[in-house]
mmCIF file of C-alpha atoms and ligand atoms in Angstrom:
data_model
loop_
_atom_site.group_PDB
_atom_site.id
_atom_site.type_symbol
_atom_site.label_atom_id
_atom_site.label_comp_id
_atom_site.label_asym_id
_atom_site.label_seq_id
_atom_site.Cartn_x
_atom_site.Cartn_y
_atom_site.Cartn_z
ATOM 1 C CA MET E 1 -3.875 5.520 33.861
ATOM 2 C CA PRO E 2 -1.484 4.704 31.012
ATOM 3 C CA LEU E 3 -0.924 6.611 27.913
ATOM 4 C CA LEU E 4 -1.274 4.509 24.950
ATOM 5 C CA PRO E 5 1.418 4.008 22.178
ATOM 6 C CA ILE E 6 -0.038 5.362 18.750
ATOM 7 C CA LEU E 7 0.788 3.745 15.415
ATOM 8 C CA ARG E 8 2.439 5.533 12.848
ATOM 9 C CA PHE E 9 1.584 5.915 9.203
ATOM 10 C CA PRO E 10 2.416 3.710 7.184
ATOM 11 C CA ASP E 11 1.925 0.956 9.757
ATOM 12 C CA PRO E 12 -0.421 -1.651 8.027
ATOM 13 C CA ARG E 13 -2.637 -1.766 11.137
ATOM 14 C CA LEU E 14 -3.965 1.653 10.347
ATOM 15 C CA LYS E 15 -5.735 0.004 7.389
ATOM 16 C CA ILE E 16 -7.538 -2.444 9.650
ATOM 17 C CA VAL E 17 -11.479 -1.565 9.463
ATOM 18 C CA ALA E 18 -12.686 -1.645 12.924
ATOM 19 C CA ALA E 19 -15.388 -3.465 14.363
ATOM 20 C CA PRO E 20 -18.730 -2.385 16.033
ATOM 21 C CA VAL E 21 -18.756 -2.348 19.891
ATOM 22 C CA LYS E 22 -21.090 -5.110 20.936
ATOM 23 C CA LYS E 23 -21.317 -4.280 24.797
ATOM 24 C CA ILE E 24 -20.414 -1.077 26.540
ATOM 25 C CA ASP E 25 -18.857 -2.163 29.747
ATOM 26 C CA ASP E 26 -15.928 -1.002 31.813
ATOM 27 C CA THR E 27 -13.299 -2.285 29.454
ATOM 28 C CA ILE E 28 -14.331 0.228 26.860
ATOM 29 C CA ARG E 29 -15.034 2.964 29.203
ATOM 30 C CA CYS E 30 -11.452 2.432 30.503
ATOM 31 C CA LEU E 31 -10.462 2.309 26.921
ATOM 32 C CA ALA E 32 -12.125 5.633 26.104
ATOM 33 C CA ARG E 33 -10.532 7.263 29.259
ATOM 34 C CA ASP E 34 -7.015 6.063 28.243
ATOM 35 C CA MET E 35 -7.603 7.157 24.773
ATOM 36 C CA ALA E 36 -8.556 10.670 26.108
ATOM 37 C CA GLU E 37 -5.558 11.071 28.303
ATOM 38 C CA THR E 38 -3.505 10.105 25.255
ATOM 39 C CA MET E 39 -5.112 12.592 22.988
ATOM 40 C CA TYR E 40 -4.737 15.201 25.445
ATOM 41 C CA GLU E 41 -1.182 14.628 26.317
ATOM 42 C CA ALA E 42 -0.095 14.154 22.734
ATOM 43 C CA PRO E 43 -1.698 17.011 22.416
ATOM 44 C CA GLY E 44 -4.333 16.531 19.752
ATOM 45 C CA ILE E 45 -8.000 17.207 18.835
ATOM 46 C CA GLY E 46 -8.968 13.395 17.958
ATOM 47 C CA LEU E 47 -8.065 9.958 18.283
ATOM 48 C CA ALA E 48 -9.659 6.715 17.224
ATOM 49 C CA ALA E 49 -9.241 3.332 18.557
ATOM 50 C CA THR E 50 -7.497 2.235 15.589
ATOM 51 C CA GLN E 51 -4.398 4.410 16.022
ATOM 52 C CA VAL E 52 -4.022 2.701 19.460
ATOM 53 C CA ASP E 53 -4.173 -0.885 17.428
ATOM 54 C CA VAL E 54 -7.636 -1.770 19.358
ATOM 55 C CA HIS E 55 -9.789 -2.247 16.104
ATOM 56 C CA LEU E 56 -12.985 -1.267 17.867
ATOM 57 C CA ARG E 57 -15.367 1.567 16.768
ATOM 58 C CA VAL E 58 -14.386 4.252 19.563
ATOM 59 C CA ILE E 59 -13.203 7.608 18.995
ATOM 60 C CA VAL E 60 -12.505 10.570 21.290
ATOM 61 C CA ILE E 61 -12.730 14.249 20.431
ATOM 62 C CA ASP E 62 -12.055 17.523 21.982
ATOM 63 C CA ALA E 63 -12.145 20.572 19.282
ATOM 64 C CA SER E 64 -12.602 23.126 21.829
ATOM 65 C CA GLU E 65 -10.272 25.744 22.549
ATOM 66 C CA THR E 66 -10.750 25.337 26.325
ATOM 67 C CA ARG E 67 -10.020 21.620 26.213
ATOM 68 C CA ASP E 68 -12.853 20.829 28.454
ATOM 69 C CA GLN E 69 -15.537 19.376 25.954
ATOM 70 C CA LEU E 70 -14.370 15.856 25.567
ATOM 71 C CA LEU E 71 -16.783 13.771 23.149
ATOM 72 C CA VAL E 72 -16.525 9.919 23.277
ATOM 73 C CA LEU E 73 -18.494 8.649 20.295
ATOM 74 C CA ILE E 74 -18.998 4.792 20.316
ATOM 75 C CA ASN E 75 -20.246 2.995 16.929
ATOM 76 C CA PRO E 76 -20.273 6.528 15.192
ATOM 77 C CA GLU E 77 -22.428 6.766 12.006
ATOM 78 C CA LEU E 78 -22.255 9.703 9.625
ATOM 79 C CA VAL E 79 -26.164 10.237 8.954
ATOM 80 C CA GLU E 80 -26.088 13.523 7.273
ATOM 81 C CA SER E 81 -23.415 15.482 5.300
ATOM 82 C CA ALA E 82 -23.652 18.783 3.351
ATOM 83 C CA GLY E 83 -21.559 21.529 1.769
ATOM 84 C CA VAL E 84 -17.866 21.636 1.454
ATOM 85 C CA GLN E 85 -15.015 23.103 3.219
ATOM 86 C CA VAL E 86 -11.085 22.625 2.819
ATOM 87 C CA GLY E 87 -9.039 23.087 5.810
ATOM 88 C CA GLU E 88 -5.489 21.961 6.729
ATOM 89 C CA GLU E 89 -5.225 18.558 8.587
ATOM 90 C CA GLY E 90 -2.708 16.866 10.793
ATOM 91 C CA CYS E 91 -2.729 13.587 12.329
ATOM 92 C CA LEU E 92 -1.061 11.926 15.475
ATOM 93 C CA SER E 93 -0.049 9.000 13.252
ATOM 94 C CA VAL E 94 1.540 11.102 10.717
ATOM 95 C CA PRO E 95 3.621 13.732 12.944
ATOM 96 C CA GLY E 96 4.837 16.857 11.345
ATOM 97 C CA ILE E 97 2.658 16.481 8.120
ATOM 98 C CA TYR E 98 -0.119 18.997 7.470
ATOM 99 C CA ASP E 99 -1.991 19.539 4.217
ATOM 100 C CA LYS E 100 -5.355 20.720 2.962
ATOM 101 C CA VAL E 101 -8.138 18.205 2.393
ATOM 102 C CA GLU E 102 -11.669 18.693 1.339
ATOM 103 C CA ARG E 103 -14.363 17.594 3.759
ATOM 104 C CA ALA E 104 -18.219 17.938 4.125
ATOM 105 C CA GLY E 105 -18.925 21.467 5.855
ATOM 106 C CA HIS E 106 -21.783 20.070 7.946
ATOM 107 C CA VAL E 107 -22.307 16.631 9.452
ATOM 108 C CA VAL E 108 -24.603 14.967 11.727
ATOM 109 C CA VAL E 109 -23.205 11.853 13.449
ATOM 110 C CA ARG E 110 -25.105 9.159 15.484
ATOM 111 C CA TYR E 111 -23.371 7.679 18.149
ATOM 112 C CA LEU E 112 -23.640 5.677 21.553
ATOM 113 C CA ASP E 113 -22.123 7.486 24.571
ATOM 114 C CA THR E 114 -20.273 5.590 27.266
ATOM 115 C CA ASP E 115 -23.710 4.589 29.074
ATOM 116 C CA GLY E 116 -24.848 3.378 25.740
ATOM 117 C CA LYS E 117 -27.324 5.850 25.196
ATOM 118 C CA ALA E 118 -28.068 6.793 21.771
ATOM 119 C CA GLN E 119 -26.775 10.616 21.098
ATOM 120 C CA THR E 120 -26.495 12.748 17.889
ATOM 121 C CA VAL E 121 -24.003 15.511 17.181
ATOM 122 C CA ALA E 122 -24.553 18.232 14.468
ATOM 123 C CA ALA E 123 -21.348 20.264 13.413
ATOM 124 C CA ASP E 124 -19.660 22.205 11.211
ATOM 125 C CA GLY E 125 -16.268 23.779 10.970
ATOM 126 C CA LEU E 126 -13.478 22.150 12.847
ATOM 127 C CA LEU E 127 -15.647 19.917 14.849
ATOM 128 C CA ALA E 128 -16.945 18.494 11.529
ATOM 129 C CA VAL E 129 -13.557 17.959 9.876
ATOM 130 C CA CYS E 130 -12.508 16.105 13.092
ATOM 131 C CA LEU E 131 -15.444 14.043 13.099
ATOM 132 C CA GLN E 132 -14.989 12.736 9.495
ATOM 133 C CA HIS E 133 -11.281 12.421 9.992
ATOM 134 C CA GLU E 134 -11.655 10.085 13.091
ATOM 135 C CA ILE E 135 -14.471 8.141 11.379
ATOM 136 C CA ASP E 136 -12.241 7.718 8.216
ATOM 137 C CA HIS E 137 -9.717 6.110 10.927
ATOM 138 C CA LEU E 138 -12.329 3.501 11.740
ATOM 139 C CA GLU E 139 -12.775 2.424 8.115
ATOM 140 C CA GLY E 140 -8.975 2.179 7.852
ATOM 141 C CA ARG E 141 -8.302 5.503 6.004
ATOM 142 C CA VAL E 142 -5.695 7.891 7.127
ATOM 143 C CA PHE E 143 -5.939 11.734 5.940
ATOM 144 C CA VAL E 144 -3.046 11.421 3.630
ATOM 145 C CA GLU E 145 -5.052 9.149 1.438
ATOM 146 C CA HIS E 146 -7.030 12.072 0.332
ATOM 147 C CA LEU E 147 -4.195 13.750 -0.998
ATOM 148 C CA SER E 148 -2.355 13.090 -4.466
ATOM 149 C CA PRO E 149 -0.208 9.788 -5.023
ATOM 150 C CA LEU E 150 2.986 12.000 -5.388
ATOM 151 C CA LYS E 151 2.340 13.490 -2.039
ATOM 152 C CA GLN E 152 1.440 10.129 -0.663
ATOM 153 C CA THR E 153 4.635 8.601 -1.774
ATOM 154 C CA ARG E 154 6.890 11.655 -0.562
ATOM 155 C CA ILE E 155 4.936 11.523 2.973
ATOM 156 C CA LYS E 156 5.441 7.387 3.226
ATOM 157 C CA ALA E 157 9.178 8.089 2.497
ATOM 158 C CA LYS E 158 9.567 10.491 4.951
ATOM 159 C CA MET E 159 7.850 8.531 7.718
ATOM 160 C CA LEU E 160 9.870 5.644 6.915
ATOM 161 C CA LYS E 161 12.999 7.816 7.108
ATOM 162 C CA GLN E 162 12.020 9.151 10.487
ATOM 163 C CA SER E 163 11.271 5.874 11.856
ATOM 164 C CA ARG E 164 14.607 4.250 10.807
ATOM 165 C CA ILE E 165 16.372 7.317 12.624
ATOM 166 C CA THR E 166 14.361 7.071 15.951
ATOM 167 C CA ALA E 167 14.282 3.085 15.923
HETATM 168 NI NI1 NI M 201 -5.696 11.136 12.494
#
């Protein structure tokens, strides 16, 4: 299975709002497998289809320490959120940048699995952060957009400089 190229901030394609998946077929299952492989290889704990330039509502997450608890969420929907937590976040689309972001402490997310079955996950801690971070991507939002305008400008400049060096 191929590893997928990951878009880098501030690529404008990261701002595209992803469309719901209408039919869960082999194309979607194959996308999810490739995304999972790309996430594990990177390595990262979550990846949204938006980041691999596929604008469908699919995310993969594995926030476990053992790296064996893959979650594939299709058409995820945040149905409950409560409390507050502040944690340091990073993103495969913004390599080398980590900063504190305020998120809900507890979330409940409804989604479809790769068999098209409705599922619910309730999470707190890192998994809750990860769910909110990846759902943000589907809405065209990167975590740095939660930071101050000054920080965003600095990060953009740094990313653009890096891409000129590696291009
Ligand atoms: Ni991300």
